[in-house]
Short mmCIF file of C-alpha atoms and ligand atoms in Angstrom, two decimals:
data_model
loop_
_atom_site.label_atom_id
_atom_site.label_comp_id
_atom_site.label_asym_id
_atom_site.label_seq_id
_atom_site.Cartn_x
_atom_site.Cartn_y
_atom_site.Cartn_z
CA GLY U 28 -22.13 1.89 22.41
CA PRO U 29 -22.78 -1.07 20.15
CA SER U 30 -26.50 -1.77 20.25
CA THR U 31 -26.46 -4.29 17.41
CA CYS U 32 -24.32 -7.36 17.35
CA GLY U 33 -21.09 -6.79 15.45
CA ASP U 34 -17.34 -6.33 15.46
CA THR U 35 -15.82 -3.30 17.14
CA HIS U 36 -12.41 -3.83 15.56
CA ASN U 37 -11.60 -4.11 11.85
CA ARG U 38 -9.06 -6.90 12.43
CA CYS U 39 -11.62 -9.22 14.07
CA LEU U 40 -11.95 -11.54 11.10
CA GLN U 41 -8.22 -12.17 10.94
CA TRP U 42 -8.19 -12.95 14.66
CA ALA U 43 -11.16 -15.27 14.20
CA HIS U 44 -9.30 -17.11 11.44
CA GLU U 45 -6.35 -17.42 13.82
CA GLY U 46 -8.57 -19.30 16.27
CA LYS U 47 -8.95 -16.56 18.88
CA CYS U 48 -12.76 -17.01 19.18
CA THR U 49 -12.23 -20.32 20.98
CA ASN U 50 -8.77 -19.83 22.46
CA ALA U 51 -9.09 -19.58 26.30
CA GLY U 52 -7.01 -16.43 26.71
CA ASP U 53 -8.75 -14.47 23.97
CA LYS U 54 -12.32 -15.73 24.14
CA LYS U 55 -13.62 -13.06 26.48
CA TYR U 56 -12.27 -10.15 24.46
CA MET U 57 -13.48 -11.78 21.25
CA ARG U 58 -17.01 -12.31 22.57
CA GLN U 59 -17.24 -8.67 23.50
CA ASN U 60 -15.55 -7.14 20.47
CA CYS U 61 -15.67 -9.58 17.58
CA ALA U 62 -19.12 -11.12 17.81
CA ALA U 63 -19.79 -10.96 14.07
CA SER U 64 -16.50 -12.54 13.00
CA CYS U 65 -16.84 -15.22 15.68
CA GLU U 66 -20.37 -15.88 14.41
CA PHE U 67 -21.93 -15.26 17.81
CA CYS U 68 -24.61 -13.04 16.28
CA ALA U 69 -27.96 -14.19 15.08
CA ILE U 70 -28.05 -13.61 11.33
CA GLU U 71 -31.01 -11.22 11.62
CA ASP U 72 -28.93 -8.87 13.78
CA GLN U 73 -26.57 -8.20 10.95
CA VAL U 74 -26.86 -5.47 8.41
CA CYS U 75 -26.22 -7.84 5.54
CA ASP U 76 -28.65 -9.98 3.66
CA ALA U 77 -27.47 -13.48 4.48
CA GLU U 78 -29.40 -15.11 1.66
CA SER U 79 -27.95 -13.18 -1.24
CA LYS U 80 -24.72 -12.57 0.69
CA THR U 81 -24.88 -8.92 -0.23
CA CYS U 82 -23.48 -6.58 2.36
CA MET U 83 -24.96 -3.50 0.79
CA ALA U 84 -25.01 -0.97 3.60
CA GLU U 85 -28.56 -0.11 4.56
CA SER U 86 -27.63 3.48 4.85
CA SER U 87 -24.85 3.90 2.30
CA ASN U 88 -26.95 6.61 0.69
CA PRO U 89 -25.90 9.76 2.58
CA ILE U 90 -29.13 11.58 1.84
CA ARG U 91 -31.08 8.79 3.49
CA GLN U 92 -28.70 8.83 6.44
CA VAL U 93 -29.61 12.44 7.15
CA ASP U 94 -33.26 11.45 7.55
CA LYS U 95 -32.48 8.58 9.87
CA PRO U 96 -32.94 9.43 13.55
CA MET U 97 -30.05 8.71 15.87
CA THR U 98 -29.31 8.77 19.57
CA PHE U 99 -26.13 10.40 20.74
CA THR U 100 -24.51 10.13 24.18
CA TRP U 101 -21.82 12.33 25.74
CA TRP U 102 -19.89 11.13 28.77
CA HIS U 103 -18.45 13.89 30.96
CA LYS U 104 -15.01 12.58 31.92
CA LEU U 105 -13.30 15.89 32.73
CA GLU U 106 -12.08 16.97 36.17
CA SER U 107 -13.88 20.31 35.75
CA GLY U 108 -17.42 21.29 36.71
CA PRO U 109 -20.74 20.89 34.86
CA MET U 110 -21.13 21.51 31.12
CA THR U 111 -24.12 22.79 29.20
CA VAL U 112 -25.37 21.05 26.06
CA GLU U 113 -26.77 23.24 23.27
CA TRP U 114 -28.23 22.46 19.89
CA ILE U 115 -27.16 24.96 17.22
CA SER U 116 -30.05 25.42 14.82
CA PRO U 117 -29.53 25.91 11.06
CA SER U 118 -30.17 29.64 11.63
CA ASP U 119 -27.34 29.65 14.21
CA GLU U 120 -29.54 29.94 17.26
CA ALA U 121 -28.33 28.12 20.40
CA VAL U 122 -31.03 26.06 22.12
CA LEU U 123 -30.14 24.93 25.65
CA LEU U 124 -30.87 21.23 26.12
CA GLY U 125 -29.52 20.51 29.57
CA THR U 126 -26.61 20.32 31.94
CA LEU U 127 -24.04 17.56 32.09
CA GLU U 128 -22.53 16.84 35.53
CA PRO U 129 -18.99 15.48 35.83
CA GLY U 130 -19.03 11.69 35.62
CA SER U 131 -22.50 11.53 34.12
CA SER U 132 -23.87 11.19 30.60
CA HIS U 133 -26.30 13.11 28.46
CA VAL U 134 -28.38 11.53 25.71
CA VAL U 135 -30.07 13.38 22.83
CA ASN U 136 -32.36 12.09 20.12
CA THR U 137 -31.24 13.80 16.96
CA PHE U 138 -30.40 13.45 13.26
CA PRO U 139 -27.15 13.30 11.30
CA ASP U 140 -25.87 16.73 10.25
CA HIS U 141 -27.20 18.46 13.40
CA VAL U 142 -24.65 20.50 15.36
CA PHE U 143 -24.22 20.56 19.16
CA ARG U 144 -22.01 22.60 21.47
CA LEU U 145 -20.68 21.86 24.93
CA ARG U 146 -19.70 24.76 27.22
CA ASP U 147 -18.26 25.01 30.68
CA ALA U 148 -21.36 25.93 32.70
CA GLY U 149 -19.37 28.30 34.95
CA THR U 150 -17.16 30.22 32.54
CA GLU U 151 -19.31 29.65 29.41
CA ARG U 152 -16.13 28.79 27.54
CA VAL U 153 -16.85 26.56 24.51
CA ILE U 154 -15.37 23.11 25.10
CA LEU U 155 -16.31 21.60 21.79
CA THR U 156 -18.71 21.84 18.86
CA ILE U 157 -19.53 18.72 16.90
CA ARG U 158 -21.65 17.69 13.96
CA MET U 159 -23.59 14.45 14.14
CA PHE U 160 -22.39 11.75 11.74
CA PRO U 161 -24.29 8.49 11.28
CA GLY U 162 -22.73 5.54 13.05
CA HIS U 163 -20.78 7.76 15.42
CA ASP U 164 -23.15 7.74 18.32
CA SER U 165 -21.20 8.46 21.51
CA MET U 166 -18.25 10.45 22.75
CA LEU U 167 -16.10 10.43 25.87
CA VAL U 168 -15.34 14.06 26.67
CA GLU U 169 -11.95 13.58 28.30
CA GLN U 170 -8.69 15.53 28.23
CA PRO U 171 -6.76 13.38 25.73
CA PHE U 172 -9.69 13.68 23.35
CA LEU U 173 -9.83 17.48 23.74
CA ASP U 174 -6.07 17.66 23.18
CA MET U 175 -6.49 15.71 19.98
CA ILE U 176 -9.02 18.11 18.51
CA ALA U 177 -7.45 21.28 19.96
CA ASP U 178 -5.37 22.37 16.94
CA CYS U 179 -8.11 21.65 14.46
CA GLU U 180 -8.41 23.93 11.46
CA ASP U 181 -9.40 23.71 7.81
CA ARG U 182 -6.44 22.88 5.61
CA PRO U 183 -7.74 22.58 2.06
CA ALA U 184 -5.21 21.67 -0.63
CA GLU U 185 -3.57 24.65 -2.31
CA ASN U 186 -4.97 23.81 -5.72
CA TRP U 187 -8.53 23.41 -4.42
CA SER U 188 -10.79 26.26 -5.46
CA GLY U 189 -13.70 25.50 -3.11
CA SER U 190 -14.57 27.10 0.22
CA CYS U 191 -14.83 24.86 3.27
CA ALA U 192 -17.46 27.06 4.89
CA ALA U 193 -19.64 27.18 1.77
CA GLN U 194 -19.32 23.44 1.18
CA ALA U 195 -20.21 22.69 4.79
CA GLU U 196 -23.24 24.96 4.49
CA GLN U 197 -24.41 22.97 1.46
CA GLY U 198 -24.34 19.65 3.28
CA GLU U 199 -21.05 18.36 1.86
CA CYS U 200 -19.73 17.24 5.29
CA LEU U 201 -22.05 14.26 5.25
CA ARG U 202 -22.26 13.79 1.51
CA ASN U 203 -18.47 13.62 1.09
CA PRO U 204 -17.10 12.92 4.57
CA GLY U 205 -13.76 11.45 3.45
CA PHE U 206 -12.66 14.69 1.86
CA MET U 207 -14.49 17.09 4.17
CA THR U 208 -13.51 15.66 7.55
CA VAL U 209 -9.84 15.65 6.52
CA PHE U 210 -9.55 18.97 4.66
CA CYS U 211 -12.44 21.01 6.10
CA SER U 212 -12.54 19.54 9.61
CA ALA U 213 -13.13 22.84 11.42
CA SER U 214 -15.95 24.00 9.13
CA CYS U 215 -17.55 20.58 9.40
CA HIS U 216 -17.17 20.49 13.22
CA ALA U 217 -15.68 17.07 12.54
CA CYS U 218 -12.26 17.41 14.17
CA HIS U 219 -12.98 14.25 16.14
CA LEU U 220 -13.14 12.32 12.85
CA ARG U 221 -9.72 13.28 11.50
CA ALA U 222 -8.12 10.33 13.27
CA ARG U 223 -8.51 7.16 11.28
CA GLU U 224 -9.29 5.08 14.37
CA GLN U 225 -12.30 7.33 15.02
CA ARG U 226 -13.51 7.60 11.47
CA CYS U 227 -12.77 4.24 9.96
CA THR U 228 -14.04 1.38 12.07
CA ARG U 229 -16.46 -0.94 10.35
CA GLN U 230 -18.88 -0.40 13.19
CA ASN U 231 -18.82 3.39 13.00
CA LEU U 232 -19.18 3.34 9.23
CA ASP U 233 -22.49 1.49 9.50
CA MET U 234 -21.50 -0.66 6.54
CA GLY U 235 -22.28 -4.24 7.48
CA GLN U 236 -20.09 -6.74 9.18
CA ARG U 237 -20.09 -9.80 6.97
CA PRO U 238 -17.15 -10.83 4.81
CA ILE U 239 -18.17 -11.95 1.32
CA LEU U 240 -16.01 -15.10 1.53
CA GLN U 241 -16.10 -17.77 4.19
CA PRO U 242 -13.27 -20.32 4.27
CA GLY U 243 -13.66 -22.62 1.27
CA ASP U 244 -16.04 -20.39 -0.71
CA MET U 245 -13.36 -19.45 -3.21
CA ASP U 246 -12.52 -23.06 -4.05
CA ALA U 247 -16.24 -23.71 -4.53
CA LEU U 248 -16.51 -20.78 -6.95
CA PHE U 249 -13.81 -22.16 -9.21
CA GLU U 250 -15.10 -25.74 -9.31
CA GLY U 251 -16.75 -26.22 -12.69
CA PHE U 252 -15.72 -22.70 -13.63
CA GLU U 253 -14.54 -23.43 -17.18
CA SER U 254 -17.82 -24.92 -18.34
CA ARG U 255 -19.91 -22.32 -16.49
CA TRP U 256 -18.08 -19.50 -18.29
CA SER U 257 -17.34 -21.19 -21.60
CA GLU U 258 -18.95 -18.24 -23.41
CA TYR U 259 -15.77 -16.29 -22.54
CA ASN U 260 -13.47 -19.30 -23.05
CA ALA U 261 -12.54 -19.40 -19.37
CA THR U 262 -9.38 -21.45 -18.89
CA VAL U 263 -7.94 -22.45 -15.52
CA LEU U 264 -4.17 -21.97 -15.85
CA HIS U 265 -3.39 -22.89 -12.29
CA ARG U 266 -5.20 -24.23 -9.20
CA SER U 267 -4.15 -23.27 -5.68
CA PRO U 268 -3.91 -20.41 -6.29
CA TRP U 269 -6.60 -20.20 -8.95
CA ILE U 270 -5.44 -18.31 -12.03
CA VAL U 271 -8.01 -18.04 -14.80
CA THR U 272 -7.91 -16.45 -18.25
CA PHE U 273 -10.85 -15.33 -20.37
CA ASP U 274 -10.54 -14.88 -24.12
CA ASN U 275 -12.94 -12.45 -25.80
CA PHE U 276 -14.15 -11.11 -22.45
CA LEU U 277 -14.53 -7.50 -23.61
CA LYS U 278 -16.34 -6.16 -26.65
CA ASP U 279 -14.60 -3.45 -28.65
CA ASP U 280 -17.31 -0.88 -27.91
CA GLU U 281 -16.98 -1.54 -24.17
CA ILE U 282 -13.24 -0.91 -24.40
CA GLU U 283 -13.83 2.28 -26.36
CA GLY U 284 -16.44 3.35 -23.82
CA LEU U 285 -14.08 2.83 -20.89
CA LEU U 286 -11.07 4.47 -22.54
CA GLY U 287 -13.18 7.40 -23.74
CA GLN U 288 -14.40 8.03 -20.19
CA VAL U 289 -10.90 8.28 -18.69
CA GLU U 290 -9.29 10.22 -21.56
CA GLY U 291 -7.43 13.22 -20.13
CA LYS U 292 -7.50 11.84 -16.58
CA TYR U 293 -4.17 9.99 -16.60
CA GLU U 294 -1.63 10.74 -13.89
CA ARG U 295 1.77 9.23 -13.17
CA SER U 296 1.10 5.99 -11.25
CA SER U 297 1.71 6.32 -7.53
CA ASP U 298 1.35 4.43 -4.28
CA LEU U 299 -0.39 5.72 -1.16
CA GLY U 300 1.72 6.70 1.84
CA VAL U 301 0.74 5.93 5.42
CA ALA U 302 -2.03 8.17 6.83
CA ASP U 303 -0.76 11.33 8.57
CA LYS U 304 -2.20 12.79 11.78
CA PHE U 305 -4.82 14.62 9.74
CA GLY U 306 -6.02 11.33 8.29
CA ASP U 307 -4.64 12.02 4.81
CA ASN U 308 -2.64 9.55 2.66
CA ALA U 309 -0.12 11.37 0.47
CA LYS U 310 0.68 9.96 -2.99
CA ILE U 311 4.18 8.55 -3.42
CA ILE U 312 5.81 8.44 -6.84
CA SER U 313 8.34 5.61 -7.11
CA ASP U 314 10.35 3.63 -9.64
CA VAL U 315 8.46 0.46 -8.73
CA ARG U 316 5.83 1.46 -11.29
CA THR U 317 6.39 3.89 -14.13
CA SER U 318 3.05 3.78 -15.94
CA ASN U 319 0.16 6.25 -15.95
CA THR U 320 -3.12 5.62 -14.16
CA ALA U 321 -6.68 6.90 -14.53
CA TRP U 322 -9.69 5.98 -12.38
CA CYS U 323 -13.16 5.25 -13.70
CA THR U 324 -15.12 6.71 -10.78
CA ALA U 325 -18.83 7.29 -10.12
CA ASP U 326 -19.81 9.13 -13.32
CA CYS U 327 -17.72 6.84 -15.49
CA GLU U 328 -18.85 3.51 -14.14
CA THR U 329 -22.54 4.07 -14.88
CA THR U 330 -21.88 4.69 -18.60
CA PRO U 331 -22.73 1.74 -20.88
CA GLY U 332 -19.26 0.22 -21.44
CA PRO U 333 -17.94 0.20 -17.88
CA ALA U 334 -21.39 -0.67 -16.48
CA ALA U 335 -21.64 -3.75 -18.70
CA ILE U 336 -18.11 -4.85 -17.79
CA LEU U 337 -18.73 -4.49 -14.06
CA GLU U 338 -22.06 -6.28 -14.22
CA ARG U 339 -20.39 -9.27 -15.86
CA ILE U 340 -17.57 -9.38 -13.31
CA VAL U 341 -20.09 -9.23 -10.45
CA LYS U 342 -21.87 -12.24 -11.92
CA ILE U 343 -18.72 -14.25 -12.55
CA ILE U 344 -17.10 -13.84 -9.13
CA ASN U 345 -20.42 -13.61 -7.26
CA VAL U 346 -19.46 -10.50 -5.27
CA PRO U 347 -21.64 -7.35 -5.21
CA LEU U 348 -20.37 -4.07 -6.63
CA THR U 349 -20.30 -2.62 -3.09
CA ASN U 350 -17.07 -4.57 -2.53
CA PHE U 351 -15.33 -3.20 -5.66
CA GLU U 352 -12.84 -0.40 -6.09
CA SER U 353 -13.37 1.82 -9.12
CA ILE U 354 -11.84 0.43 -12.32
CA GLN U 355 -8.23 1.64 -12.58
CA VAL U 356 -7.04 2.09 -16.17
CA LEU U 357 -3.30 1.68 -16.83
CA ARG U 358 -1.27 3.07 -19.72
CA TYR U 359 2.28 1.84 -20.28
CA GLN U 360 4.39 3.48 -22.93
CA THR U 361 7.56 1.89 -24.30
CA ASP U 362 9.98 0.94 -21.47
CA GLU U 363 7.34 1.37 -18.76
CA TYR U 364 6.69 -1.43 -16.24
CA TYR U 365 5.44 -2.39 -12.75
CA LYS U 366 7.99 -4.39 -10.76
CA GLN U 367 7.11 -7.50 -8.75
CA HIS U 368 4.57 -6.77 -6.02
CA HIS U 369 1.47 -8.17 -4.37
CA ASP U 370 -1.90 -6.44 -4.70
CA GLY U 371 -2.58 -6.85 -0.98
CA SER U 372 -0.85 -6.93 2.39
CA ASP U 373 -1.69 -8.42 5.78
CA GLY U 374 -2.15 -4.92 7.19
CA ASP U 375 -5.22 -4.52 4.98
CA ASN U 376 -7.16 -6.45 7.61
CA ASP U 377 -7.12 -3.21 9.60
CA LEU U 378 -9.06 -1.41 6.87
CA PRO U 379 -12.86 -1.44 7.06
CA GLY U 380 -13.01 -2.81 3.49
CA GLY U 381 -10.61 -5.60 4.47
CA PRO U 382 -8.03 -6.98 2.03
CA ARG U 383 -8.41 -7.25 -1.71
CA ILE U 384 -9.59 -10.78 -2.47
CA TYR U 385 -9.48 -10.76 -6.29
CA THR U 386 -7.90 -8.85 -9.12
CA PHE U 387 -9.96 -9.04 -12.30
CA PHE U 388 -7.47 -7.72 -14.83
CA LEU U 389 -8.56 -6.43 -18.25
CA TYR U 390 -6.42 -6.13 -21.36
CA LEU U 391 -7.58 -3.14 -23.39
CA SER U 392 -5.01 -3.26 -26.20
CA ASP U 393 -2.66 -5.58 -28.00
CA VAL U 394 1.02 -4.87 -27.33
CA GLU U 395 3.59 -5.14 -30.08
CA GLU U 396 6.32 -6.47 -27.80
CA GLY U 397 6.66 -7.04 -24.06
CA GLY U 398 4.19 -5.91 -21.38
CA GLU U 399 3.37 -9.43 -20.16
CA THR U 400 1.86 -10.00 -16.72
CA PHE U 401 4.31 -12.35 -15.00
CA PHE U 402 3.85 -14.48 -11.86
CA PRO U 403 7.42 -15.44 -10.89
CA LYS U 404 6.46 -17.87 -8.13
CA LEU U 405 4.19 -19.79 -10.49
CA ASN U 406 6.32 -19.28 -13.58
CA LEU U 407 3.25 -18.08 -15.47
CA THR U 408 3.29 -15.43 -18.17
CA MET U 409 0.25 -13.77 -19.73
CA LYS U 410 0.69 -12.00 -23.03
CA PRO U 411 -1.61 -8.97 -23.33
CA ARG U 412 -4.33 -9.42 -25.94
CA LYS U 413 -7.05 -6.85 -26.52
CA GLY U 414 -10.35 -8.02 -25.03
CA SER U 415 -8.96 -10.80 -22.84
CA ALA U 416 -8.96 -10.88 -19.04
CA LEU U 417 -7.08 -12.53 -16.19
CA LEU U 418 -8.47 -13.32 -12.75
CA TRP U 419 -6.36 -14.13 -9.71
CA PRO U 420 -6.89 -14.09 -5.92
CA SER U 421 -4.87 -12.11 -3.39
CA VAL U 422 -5.95 -14.26 -0.43
CA LEU U 423 -6.20 -17.94 0.48
CA SER U 424 -9.41 -19.85 -0.08
CA ASP U 425 -9.10 -21.59 3.31
CA ARG U 426 -8.43 -18.33 5.12
CA PRO U 427 -9.62 -15.27 3.23
CA SER U 428 -8.00 -12.84 5.69
CA SER U 429 -4.51 -14.13 4.78
CA MET U 430 -2.49 -13.11 1.75
CA ASP U 431 -1.61 -15.76 -0.81
CA SER U 432 2.01 -14.83 -1.40
CA LEU U 433 2.14 -17.03 -4.53
CA THR U 434 0.18 -14.47 -6.55
CA SER U 435 2.82 -11.76 -6.45
CA HIS U 436 3.32 -10.55 -10.00
CA ALA U 437 4.90 -7.96 -12.25
CA ALA U 438 4.11 -6.09 -15.44
CA LEU U 439 7.16 -6.66 -17.62
CA PRO U 440 8.44 -3.64 -19.54
CA VAL U 441 6.72 -2.80 -22.78
CA THR U 442 9.55 -3.02 -25.31
CA LYS U 443 7.58 -1.89 -28.36
CA GLY U 444 4.23 -0.17 -28.67
CA LEU U 445 1.62 0.84 -26.09
CA LYS U 446 -0.16 -1.22 -23.43
CA LEU U 447 -3.61 -0.31 -22.14
CA ALA U 448 -5.08 -2.43 -19.35
CA ALA U 449 -7.21 -2.11 -16.22
CA ASN U 450 -7.42 -3.38 -12.66
CA THR U 451 -10.72 -4.26 -11.05
CA TRP U 452 -9.96 -4.90 -7.39
CA VAL U 453 -12.48 -6.59 -5.16
CA HIS U 454 -12.51 -6.51 -1.35
CA LEU U 455 -13.58 -8.91 1.37
CA PHE U 456 -16.00 -6.31 2.78
CA ASN U 457 -17.97 -3.37 1.45
CA ASN U 458 -15.44 -0.92 0.05
CA ARG U 459 -17.79 1.81 -1.19
CA VAL U 460 -18.68 3.20 2.21
CA PRO U 461 -14.99 3.18 3.33
CA ASN U 462 -14.03 4.93 0.10
CA ARG U 463 -16.58 7.69 0.62
CA TRP U 464 -15.22 8.15 4.16
CA GLY U 465 -11.56 8.30 3.12
CA CYS U 466 -10.77 4.99 4.83
CA THR U 467 -8.99 3.02 2.12
CA GLY U 468 -5.33 4.11 2.27
CA PRO U 469 -2.81 2.37 4.53
CA ILE U 470 -2.73 3.25 8.24
CA ARG U 471 0.80 2.11 9.06
O1 AKG L 517 -0.07 -4.44 -16.06
C1 AKG L 517 -0.06 -5.58 -15.62
O2 AKG L 517 0.05 -6.57 -16.36
C2 AKG L 517 -0.23 -5.81 -14.14
C3 AKG L 517 -0.46 -4.52 -13.37
C4 AKG L 517 -0.51 -4.73 -11.92
O3 AKG L 517 -0.12 -5.71 -11.39
C5 AKG L 517 -1.12 -3.70 -11.03
O4 AKG L 517 -1.46 -2.62 -11.52
O5 AKG L 517 -1.27 -3.96 -9.83
FE1 FE2 L 518 -0.72 -5.86 -9.32
#
């Protein structure tokens, strides 16, 4: 159970902003389940560094997580008789640890990546085998849970050339849990983590509980913004919502660096479908956006160009890189567009990373004709110019868990030439840990 003070539900912050922490009917639930969002916790209980406001997860390094001791508890909630608990050693030896009586619990001190097996003590039938994952520290062994994991098998994608068993052997289950628990769940003994509600709570991900914005923080950021960032010619085009442009934000060699890194990685732009019962979000191709997309992921973002760009954005918006998605490069050819949409939705409060709070948009080319970014509700149009940038929020300053519908926007069709641009999306909470765990696509 929760030993440190925190939220047990991802949507806690939204509920807190709706006044549920003090509302008579909800207060009890909120005290028990949303202590962090209701600010009932002492600061020192929280994983985040309050001073610098960084919510860098203590244990976001998976290698370190493996070394970190953990305590795991099983609760025997089955009608049947006693169960035995065994530790399966790396050389596949079963070591008997004890017997678990119906209605009672069994606690082991262990480490992430260790494997345990429960058997019916009478028939010796294997009831379940599970691998230890950090943050997931207890399990109710009950019939609905066993039904959920019953049909569990590896189901790697057809075009994947790896072997689940070999990858599991090499420690990939913990290093890359988002991919491995979904596609190699049997080999990882991680069938219990296929379901998003098991795998993707902020508490289970051990990622910190503090949102990067409190009500009002965003307004404070943009006060005096133009003079603070005059080196990039920051101009406030609109207040409430804040829309800011930067001339000469990018140097040519940074643009070349970024584009060079993603060359050959472009795919037709898609949206993510709702997670299936295996925890996977399928890509959906639609006519809402017709461009091509390439991601600047781990290897790319540490190269000089992208690294310098990200470092500057971190400084300007005062949010650590842990809350960022990878840079997404966009390529629009003639007649391509992205119809009116919003970069966030209220449902994003159910994601451990929370909603996107900012889009820091980069223009990587000039465009001969068309390709403007257009905000219909604000009647604002931004003509793409190589090296410039545009910053807008997805949420309200007064209530950072709520979408600001005024910032819906479109990419108008390119009518002549080519448009290269990039999204840098920034979340209310750490988004790096959720991304590694496959917890970023929509749930419903
Ligand atoms: O290309 C543009 O100007 C905007 C693109 C956009 O809104 C998006 O990718 O979400
Ligand atoms: Fe957008």
